CSV table of C-alpha atoms in Angstrom, one decimal:
chain,number,residue,atom,x,y,z
V,14,MET,CA,0.0,0.1,-0.1
V,15,PHE,CA,2.9,2.2,0.8
V,16,GLY,CA,4.7,1.6,-2.4
V,17,GLY,CA,1.2,2.7,-4.3
V,18,ASN,CA,1.0,5.8,-2.5
V,19,ILE,CA,4.5,6.6,-3.5
V,20,LYS,CA,3.8,5.9,-7.2
V,21,MET,CA,0.7,8.0,-7.0
V,22,ALA,CA,2.7,10.6,-5.4
V,23,LEU,CA,5.5,10.7,-7.9
V,24,ALA,CA,2.8,10.6,-10.7
V,25,ALA,CA,1.2,13.9,-9.3
V,26,LEU,CA,4.5,15.4,-9.1
V,27,ARG,CA,5.0,14.7,-12.8
V,28,SER,CA,1.6,15.8,-13.7
V,29,SER,CA,2.5,19.5,-12.6
V,30,LYS,CA,6.2,19.8,-12.8
V,31,TRP,CA,6.7,23.4,-12.3
V,32,ARG,CA,4.0,23.7,-9.6
V,33,SER,CA,5.9,20.7,-7.7
V,34,PHE,CA,9.1,22.5,-8.3
V,35,LEU,CA,8.1,25.8,-6.8
V,36,THR,CA,6.5,24.2,-3.7
V,37,MET,CA,9.8,22.4,-3.1
V,38,LEU,CA,11.8,25.8,-3.5
V,39,GLY,CA,11.5,26.8,-0.2
V,40,ILE,CA,12.9,23.3,1.2
V,41,ILE,CA,15.7,23.3,-1.3
V,42,ILE,CA,16.8,26.8,-0.3
V,43,GLY,CA,16.6,26.0,3.3
V,44,VAL,CA,18.6,22.6,2.9
V,45,VAL,CA,21.4,24.5,0.7
V,46,SER,CA,21.5,27.3,3.3
V,47,VAL,CA,21.9,25.2,6.6
V,48,VAL,CA,24.5,22.7,5.2
V,49,THR,CA,26.4,25.4,3.4
V,50,ILE,CA,26.6,27.6,6.2
V,51,VAL,CA,27.6,25.0,8.7
V,52,SER,CA,30.2,23.7,6.4
V,53,LEU,CA,31.8,27.2,6.3
V,54,GLY,CA,31.8,27.6,9.8
V,55,GLU,CA,33.6,24.2,10.3
V,56,GLY,CA,36.1,24.8,7.4
V,57,VAL,CA,36.9,28.3,9.1
V,58,LYS,CA,37.7,26.7,12.4
V,59,LYS,CA,39.7,24.2,10.6
V,60,GLN,CA,41.6,26.8,9.0
V,61,VAL,CA,42.0,28.8,12.4
V,62,VAL,CA,43.1,25.7,14.2
V,63,GLY,CA,45.9,25.3,11.7
V,64,GLN,CA,46.9,28.7,11.8
V,65,ILE,CA,47.1,28.7,15.5
V,66,SER,CA,48.9,25.5,15.6
V,67,ARG,CA,51.4,26.7,13.0
V,68,LEU,CA,52.2,29.6,15.3
V,69,GLY,CA,53.1,27.3,18.3
V,70,SER,CA,51.5,26.4,21.6
V,71,ASP,CA,53.8,28.8,23.8
V,72,LEU,CA,52.8,32.1,21.9
V,73,ILE,CA,51.2,34.2,24.5
V,74,THR,CA,48.8,37.2,23.2
V,75,ILE,CA,47.9,40.4,25.3
V,76,ARG,CA,45.0,42.4,23.8
V,77,PRO,CA,42.9,45.6,25.1
V,78,GLY,CA,39.8,44.9,26.9
V,79,GLN,CA,38.3,42.3,29.2
V,80,LEU,CA,37.5,39.7,26.4
V,81,VAL,CA,36.9,36.9,28.5
V,82,THR,CA,35.4,36.4,32.1
V,83,ARG,CA,37.4,33.6,34.3
V,84,ASP,CA,36.7,31.7,37.4
V,85,ALA,CA,38.6,31.4,40.4
V,86,SER,CA,40.9,28.9,38.6
V,87,GLY,CA,41.4,31.0,35.5
V,88,THR,CA,39.2,29.1,33.3
V,89,ILE,CA,37.2,31.0,30.8
V,90,THR,CA,33.7,31.0,31.6
V,91,LYS,CA,32.4,33.7,29.3
V,92,ILE,CA,33.4,35.6,26.1
V,93,ASN,CA,32.5,39.2,25.6
V,94,LEU,CA,31.7,38.9,21.9
V,95,SER,CA,31.7,42.6,21.0
V,96,ARG,CA,35.1,43.0,22.4
V,97,SER,CA,36.6,39.8,21.0
V,98,LEU,CA,35.2,40.9,17.5
V,99,GLY,CA,37.2,44.1,17.8
V,100,ILE,CA,34.3,46.5,18.4
V,101,SER,CA,35.5,49.5,20.7
V,102,SER,CA,38.0,47.1,22.4
V,103,GLY,CA,40.3,50.5,22.7
V,104,SER,CA,44.1,50.2,22.6
V,105,LEU,CA,46.7,48.9,25.3
V,106,PRO,CA,49.0,51.9,27.1
V,107,ALA,CA,52.6,52.3,25.1
V,108,ASN,CA,54.4,51.8,28.7
V,109,ASP,CA,52.6,48.1,28.6
V,110,LEU,CA,55.6,47.3,25.9
V,111,SER,CA,58.3,48.2,28.2
V,112,ILE,CA,56.7,46.6,31.3
V,113,ILE,CA,56.4,43.3,29.4
V,114,GLU,CA,59.9,43.3,28.0
V,115,ARG,CA,61.2,43.6,31.5
V,116,THR,CA,59.2,40.5,33.0
V,117,PRO,CA,61.5,37.6,33.9
V,118,ASN,CA,61.3,34.7,31.5
V,119,VAL,CA,60.2,36.6,28.4
V,120,LYS,CA,62.2,35.8,25.1
V,121,THR,CA,60.6,38.0,22.7
V,122,VAL,CA,58.1,40.8,22.6
V,123,VAL,CA,56.4,42.1,19.4
V,124,PRO,CA,54.1,45.0,19.3
V,125,ILE,CA,51.3,45.3,16.8
V,126,SER,CA,50.0,49.0,16.5
V,127,LEU,CA,47.7,50.5,13.9
V,128,ILE,CA,48.7,53.8,12.4
V,129,SER,CA,46.0,56.0,10.8
V,130,GLY,CA,46.1,57.1,7.4
V,131,GLY,CA,46.8,55.6,3.9
V,132,ALA,CA,50.2,55.4,1.9
V,133,ARG,CA,50.8,57.1,-1.5
V,134,THR,CA,53.2,57.2,-4.4
V,135,GLU,CA,53.5,59.9,-6.8
V,136,ASP,CA,50.3,58.8,-8.8
V,137,ARG,CA,48.6,56.1,-6.7
V,138,GLN,CA,46.9,56.3,-3.1
V,139,TYR,CA,46.4,53.2,-1.0
V,140,ASN,CA,43.7,53.3,1.6
V,141,ASN,CA,42.4,49.7,1.7
V,142,GLY,CA,44.8,48.0,4.1
V,143,TYR,CA,46.6,48.6,7.2
V,144,ILE,CA,49.8,50.6,8.2
V,145,ILE,CA,51.3,48.6,11.4
V,146,GLY,CA,54.2,49.6,13.5
V,147,THR,CA,56.0,46.4,14.7
V,148,ASN,CA,59.7,45.4,15.4
V,149,ASP,CA,62.1,43.2,13.8
V,150,LYS,CA,61.3,40.0,15.7
V,151,MET,CA,57.7,39.8,13.8
V,152,PRO,CA,58.5,37.5,11.3
V,153,GLU,CA,60.1,35.3,13.7
V,154,VAL,CA,57.3,35.2,16.2
V,155,LEU,CA,54.6,34.8,13.5
V,156,LYS,CA,56.7,32.3,11.7
V,157,GLN,CA,56.4,33.9,8.3
V,158,LYS,CA,59.1,34.5,5.6
V,159,VAL,CA,59.8,37.3,3.4
V,160,ASN,CA,59.5,36.6,-0.1
V,161,PHE,CA,61.7,39.4,-1.6
V,162,GLY,CA,64.2,41.3,0.1
V,163,ALA,CA,64.2,41.3,4.0
V,164,PHE,CA,62.7,42.4,7.1
V,165,PHE,CA,64.0,45.6,8.7
V,166,SER,CA,66.8,44.5,11.3
V,167,SER,CA,67.2,45.9,14.9
V,168,GLY,CA,69.7,48.5,13.6
V,169,GLU,CA,67.1,49.9,11.4
V,170,LEU,CA,64.3,50.5,13.8
V,171,GLY,CA,65.2,54.0,13.7
V,172,ARG,CA,64.9,54.5,9.8
V,173,HIS,CA,62.1,55.2,7.8
V,174,VAL,CA,61.8,51.6,6.0
V,175,ALA,CA,59.0,49.5,5.1
V,176,VAL,CA,58.1,45.7,4.5
V,177,ILE,CA,54.7,45.2,2.6
V,178,GLY,CA,52.4,42.4,1.9
V,179,GLN,CA,51.6,41.1,-1.3
V,180,THR,CA,48.3,42.7,-2.1
V,181,VAL,CA,50.1,46.2,-1.1
V,182,ALA,CA,52.8,45.5,-3.9
V,183,GLU,CA,50.3,44.8,-6.4
V,184,GLN,CA,47.9,47.5,-5.7
V,185,LEU,CA,49.9,50.5,-4.7
V,186,PHE,CA,53.1,49.8,-7.1
V,187,HIS,CA,51.5,47.4,-9.8
V,188,GLU,CA,54.2,44.7,-9.6
V,189,ASN,CA,55.3,41.8,-7.3
V,190,VAL,CA,59.0,43.0,-6.2
V,191,PRO,CA,59.0,46.8,-5.7
V,192,ILE,CA,62.1,46.6,-3.5
V,193,GLY,CA,63.9,50.1,-3.2
V,194,MET,CA,60.9,52.1,-4.3
V,195,THR,CA,59.6,54.9,-2.3
V,196,PHE,CA,56.2,55.9,-0.9
V,197,SER,CA,55.0,58.3,1.7
V,198,ILE,CA,53.0,58.0,5.0
V,199,HIS,CA,51.7,61.3,6.7
V,200,GLY,CA,54.0,63.1,4.5
V,201,GLN,CA,57.1,61.0,5.2
V,202,ASP,CA,59.0,59.2,2.9
V,203,PHE,CA,59.5,55.3,3.2
V,204,ILE,CA,61.8,52.9,1.4
V,205,VAL,CA,60.4,49.2,0.5
V,206,ARG,CA,63.0,46.9,2.4
V,207,GLY,CA,60.7,43.7,1.6
V,208,VAL,CA,57.8,41.9,0.4
V,209,MET,CA,56.2,39.5,2.8
V,210,ASP,CA,55.3,35.9,1.9
V,211,LYS,CA,51.6,35.4,1.5
V,212,PHE,CA,49.8,35.3,5.0
V,213,GLU,CA,47.0,32.7,5.4
V,214,SER,CA,44.4,35.2,6.0
V,215,SER,CA,41.4,33.9,7.7
V,216,PRO,CA,37.9,34.1,6.2
V,217,VAL,CA,36.7,35.4,9.4
V,218,ALA,CA,38.0,39.0,10.3
V,219,LEU,CA,39.1,38.4,13.8
V,220,GLY,CA,42.3,40.6,13.1
V,221,PRO,CA,44.0,42.4,10.4
V,222,ASP,CA,44.7,40.8,7.0
V,223,PHE,CA,48.5,41.1,6.9
V,224,ASN,CA,48.6,40.6,3.2
V,225,LYS,CA,47.2,44.2,3.0
V,226,ALA,CA,49.5,45.6,5.6
V,227,ILE,CA,52.6,48.0,5.5
V,228,PHE,CA,55.0,47.2,8.5
V,229,ILE,CA,57.1,50.1,9.6
V,230,PRO,CA,59.3,50.3,12.8
V,231,TYR,CA,57.1,50.8,15.9
V,232,ASN,CA,59.0,54.0,17.2
V,233,ILE,CA,58.7,55.5,13.7
V,234,GLY,CA,55.0,55.0,13.9
V,235,LYS,CA,54.9,56.9,16.9
V,236,GLU,CA,57.2,59.5,15.7
V,237,ILE,CA,55.4,60.2,12.6
V,238,THR,CA,51.8,60.5,14.1
V,239,GLY,CA,53.1,62.3,17.4
V,240,GLY,CA,52.2,59.2,19.2
V,241,ASN,CA,48.9,58.7,18.1
V,242,THR,CA,49.1,54.9,17.4
V,243,GLN,CA,46.6,52.4,18.6
V,244,LEU,CA,48.7,49.3,20.4
V,245,ILE,CA,46.1,46.7,19.5
V,246,GLU,CA,48.1,43.6,20.6
V,247,ILE,CA,51.4,42.3,21.9
V,248,LEU,CA,52.9,39.0,21.1
V,249,VAL,CA,55.2,37.4,23.3
V,250,ARG,CA,57.2,34.2,23.6
V,251,PRO,CA,58.6,32.8,26.8
V,252,THR,CA,62.2,31.7,27.4
V,253,HIS,CA,61.1,28.2,27.4
V,254,PRO,CA,57.9,26.6,26.2
V,255,ASN,CA,57.2,24.9,29.5
V,256,GLN,CA,57.4,28.3,31.4
V,257,SER,CA,54.1,29.5,29.6
V,258,ALA,CA,52.1,29.6,32.6
V,259,GLN,CA,54.7,31.4,35.0
V,260,THR,CA,55.2,34.1,32.4
V,261,ILE,CA,51.7,34.5,31.8
V,262,ALA,CA,51.1,35.1,35.7
V,263,ALA,CA,54.0,37.4,35.9
V,264,ILE,CA,52.6,39.5,33.0
V,265,ASN,CA,49.2,39.6,34.7
V,266,ARG,CA,50.6,40.7,38.0
V,267,ARG,CA,52.9,43.3,36.3
V,268,LEU,CA,50.0,44.7,34.1
V,269,MET,CA,47.6,45.1,36.7
V,270,ALA,CA,49.8,47.1,38.9
V,271,ALA,CA,50.5,49.1,36.2
V,272,HIS,CA,46.6,49.6,35.2
V,273,GLY,CA,45.8,50.5,38.9
V,274,GLN,CA,44.4,47.0,39.4
V,275,GLN,CA,41.9,47.5,36.6
V,276,ASN,CA,41.4,44.4,34.6
V,277,ASP,CA,41.1,46.2,31.4
V,278,PHE,CA,43.5,43.9,29.2
V,279,THR,CA,43.4,40.0,28.4
V,280,VAL,CA,46.4,37.7,28.4
V,281,LEU,CA,45.9,34.6,26.3
V,282,ARG,CA,47.3,31.5,25.7
V,283,GLN,CA,47.3,29.7,22.1
V,284,ASP,CA,44.8,27.2,23.2
V,285,GLU,CA,42.7,30.0,24.9
V,286,ASN,CA,42.9,32.2,21.6
V,287,LEU,CA,41.5,29.0,19.8
V,288,ALA,CA,38.7,28.4,22.4
V,289,VAL,CA,37.8,32.0,22.0
V,290,THR,CA,37.7,31.7,18.3
V,291,ASN,CA,35.7,28.6,18.0
V,292,ASP,CA,33.1,29.7,20.5
V,293,ILE,CA,32.7,32.9,18.4
V,294,LEU,CA,32.4,31.1,15.1
V,295,ASN,CA,29.8,28.6,16.8
V,296,LEU,CA,27.7,31.4,18.0
V,297,LEU,CA,27.9,33.3,14.5
V,298,THR,CA,27.2,30.0,12.6
V,299,GLY,CA,24.4,29.0,15.0
V,300,PHE,CA,22.8,32.4,14.8
V,301,ILE,CA,22.8,32.2,10.8
V,302,THR,CA,21.9,28.8,10.5
V,303,GLY,CA,18.7,29.5,12.6
V,304,ILE,CA,17.8,32.5,10.2
V,305,ALA,CA,18.5,29.9,7.2
V,306,ALA,CA,16.4,27.3,8.9
V,307,LEU,CA,13.4,29.6,8.6
V,308,SER,CA,13.1,29.0,5.0
V,309,LEU,CA,12.5,25.5,6.0
V,310,MET,CA,9.5,26.5,7.8
V,311,VAL,CA,8.3,28.5,4.8
V,312,GLY,CA,9.0,25.6,2.2
V,313,GLY,CA,6.8,23.9,4.9
V,314,ILE,CA,3.9,26.4,4.6
V,315,GLY,CA,4.6,26.1,0.9
V,316,ILE,CA,3.8,22.5,0.7
V,317,MET,CA,0.7,22.7,3.2
V,318,ASN,CA,-0.9,25.3,0.8
V,319,ILE,CA,-0.1,23.3,-2.2
V,320,MET,CA,-1.4,20.4,-0.7
V,321,LEU,CA,-4.8,22.1,0.4
V,322,VAL,CA,-5.3,23.3,-3.1
V,323,SER,CA,-4.4,19.6,-4.4
V,324,VAL,CA,-7.0,18.3,-2.1
V,325,THR,CA,-9.6,20.9,-3.5
V,326,GLU,CA,-8.7,20.1,-7.2
V,327,ARG,CA,-9.0,16.4,-6.4
V,328,THR,CA,-12.1,16.3,-4.4
V,329,ARG,CA,-13.9,14.2,-7.2
V,330,GLU,CA,-11.3,11.5,-7.2
V,331,ILE,CA,-11.4,11.2,-3.5
V,332,GLY,CA,-14.9,10.6,-3.8
V,333,ILE,CA,-14.6,8.0,-6.3
V,334,ARG,CA,-11.9,6.1,-4.3
V,335,LYS,CA,-14.0,6.2,-1.1
V,336,ALA,CA,-17.2,4.9,-3.3
V,337,VAL,CA,-15.1,1.8,-4.6
V,338,GLY,CA,-14.1,0.9,-0.6
V,339,ALA,CA,-11.0,3.1,0.1
V,340,THR,CA,-11.1,4.1,3.8
V,341,ASN,CA,-10.2,7.3,5.7
V,342,ARG,CA,-6.9,6.0,6.8
V,343,GLN,CA,-5.9,5.0,3.2
V,344,ILE,CA,-6.9,8.4,2.0
V,345,LEU,CA,-5.0,10.1,4.5
V,346,GLY,CA,-1.9,8.0,3.9
V,347,GLN,CA,-2.1,8.8,0.2
V,348,PHE,CA,-2.1,12.6,0.7
V,349,LEU,CA,0.5,12.4,3.6
V,350,VAL,CA,2.8,10.5,1.3
V,351,GLU,CA,2.5,13.2,-1.2
V,352,ALA,CA,3.4,15.9,1.0
V,353,LEU,CA,6.4,13.6,2.1
V,354,VAL,CA,7.5,13.3,-1.2
V,355,LEU,CA,7.3,16.9,-2.2
V,356,SER,CA,9.5,17.5,1.0
V,357,VAL,CA,11.9,14.6,0.5
V,358,VAL,CA,12.5,15.3,-3.1
V,359,GLY,CA,13.2,19.0,-2.3
V,360,GLY,CA,15.9,17.8,0.7
V,361,ILE,CA,17.6,15.5,-1.8
V,362,ILE,CA,18.0,18.2,-4.5
V,363,GLY,CA,18.8,20.8,-1.5
V,364,THR,CA,21.4,18.3,-0.4
V,365,LEU,CA,23.0,17.8,-3.9
V,366,LEU,CA,23.1,21.6,-4.7
V,367,ALA,CA,25.0,22.3,-1.3
V,368,LEU,CA,27.4,19.8,-2.1
V,369,LEU,CA,27.9,21.5,-5.3
V,370,THR,CA,28.2,24.6,-3.8
V,371,ASN,CA,30.8,23.5,-1.3
V,372,VAL,CA,32.9,22.2,-4.3
V,373,LEU,CA,32.4,25.7,-6.1
V,374,LEU,CA,33.5,27.7,-2.9
V,375,ARG,CA,36.8,25.7,-2.7
V,376,ILE,CA,37.5,26.3,-6.4
V,377,PHE,CA,36.7,29.6,-6.7
V,378,THR,CA,37.4,31.5,-3.2
V,379,ASN,CA,39.9,30.7,-0.3
V,380,LEU,CA,37.3,29.5,1.6
V,381,GLN,CA,37.8,25.8,2.5
V,382,PRO,CA,34.1,24.4,3.7
V,383,VAL,CA,34.0,20.9,5.4
V,384,ILE,CA,31.1,18.9,5.0
V,385,THR,CA,29.7,17.7,8.1
V,386,TRP,CA,27.5,14.3,7.6
V,387,PRO,CA,25.6,14.6,10.7
V,388,VAL,CA,24.4,18.0,9.9
V,389,VAL,CA,23.4,16.7,6.4
V,390,LEU,CA,21.6,13.9,8.3
V,391,LEU,CA,19.8,16.2,10.7
V,392,ALA,CA,18.8,18.3,7.8
V,393,CYS,CA,17.0,15.4,6.2
V,394,MET,CA,15.5,14.7,9.3
V,395,VAL,CA,14.0,18.0,9.8
V,396,VAL,CA,12.6,17.7,6.1
V,397,LEU,CA,10.9,14.7,7.0
V,398,ILE,CA,9.5,16.3,10.1
V,399,VAL,CA,8.3,19.4,8.0
V,400,GLY,CA,7.0,17.1,5.5
V,401,ILE,CA,4.7,15.3,8.2
V,402,ILE,CA,3.9,18.4,10.2
V,403,PHE,CA,2.6,20.5,7.5
V,404,GLY,CA,1.0,17.4,5.1
V,405,ILE,CA,-1.1,16.2,7.8
V,406,THR,CA,-3.6,19.2,7.8
V,407,PRO,CA,-4.4,18.6,4.0
V,408,ALA,CA,-4.2,15.0,4.2
V,409,ALA,CA,-6.8,14.9,7.2
V,410,LYS,CA,-9.1,17.3,5.3
V,411,ALA,CA,-9.0,15.0,2.3
V,412,ALA,CA,-9.8,11.9,4.8
V,413,ARG,CA,-12.7,13.6,6.4
V,414,LYS,CA,-14.6,14.4,2.9
V,415,ASP,CA,-17.9,13.0,2.5
V,416,PRO,CA,-18.1,10.4,-0.4
V,417,ILE,CA,-21.6,11.7,-1.8
V,418,GLU,CA,-20.8,15.4,-1.4
V,419,ALA,CA,-17.5,14.8,-3.1
V,420,LEU,CA,-18.8,13.0,-6.2
V,421,ARG,CA,-21.0,15.7,-6.7
V,422,TYR,CA,-18.3,18.1,-6.7
V,423,GLU,CA,-17.5,19.6,-10.1
């Protein structure tokens, strides 16, 4: 009997192909949206894990603002989303850098400061990136190579030299190796010392894209702006990797004392950086997925509306079936299976389109979505539930029709 209902449902779909397709469209869009968004979220998390792992487990990050809330044992219990995304997070005081440099067990300290303004040559202006003040240890700490030329040395921290990202080279100079060329920032001339190797930019903008960055000496950045730079991050490596916990505790104590016991900064280990990023991505992915899932409900409402129309159009068919012995249960099953077939076929098409979308994103963008099969299965289960919930009302209406009145219907 069930097989017969499926055959009748498929025949009904074929008899009005375009109406059936438009009915399934909401389900298709919902499945594509949910599967693609979750896949993108998982892919971004995998990329972030790879980037953080590449930097090493002993890297310590100091950022302005209270990004997280900790319990008495120091475990993160809550993330301040707006500050973690860089919204109104402020900057660190300039003297924090010297305080951290004097902390015991600290081997390397790298400031990351943002300098307002753009760069220009005689005939071009570059305002689409970042001007970053840092020191000679940045490539070592970030484990990033210089593709052409060299990074400025400790002896050049007082000179007007710069190292640029690949995007800057292409957009400001229209060439890949502009070594020795000059440009100006705040009316001061700088010489290009090197071009960085391509940074693995994160698809989620949790920090500056260094491919679009111009790196200049930290003190020169303060000099040309009159000290108006934003120290947005300090990167630290301890003398020995197994001293990270003691180093973090010492940095926290010294900064708390310097800040008047105000906890307006955050010191993070690499695993905590990863946890914060994952929590942010999970929250954003869940929020967007929830919005996308609404289209599944819209698709369900579309199925219910079309099935109600179908029941009205096929009133005489229902009357004939009842006249030759079909029970209310059989009529109910027929129309419920038809609604399920609409929903399931839409789910299958949506899943295939989602897989195709993921492949295209991998080919044509720097995004690397990761298909999570439990999510695909969950989407399919939701599709089934939507078909049942929104198909039961039209099916019940069909089953309740009086056969005599149905036969009279024209």
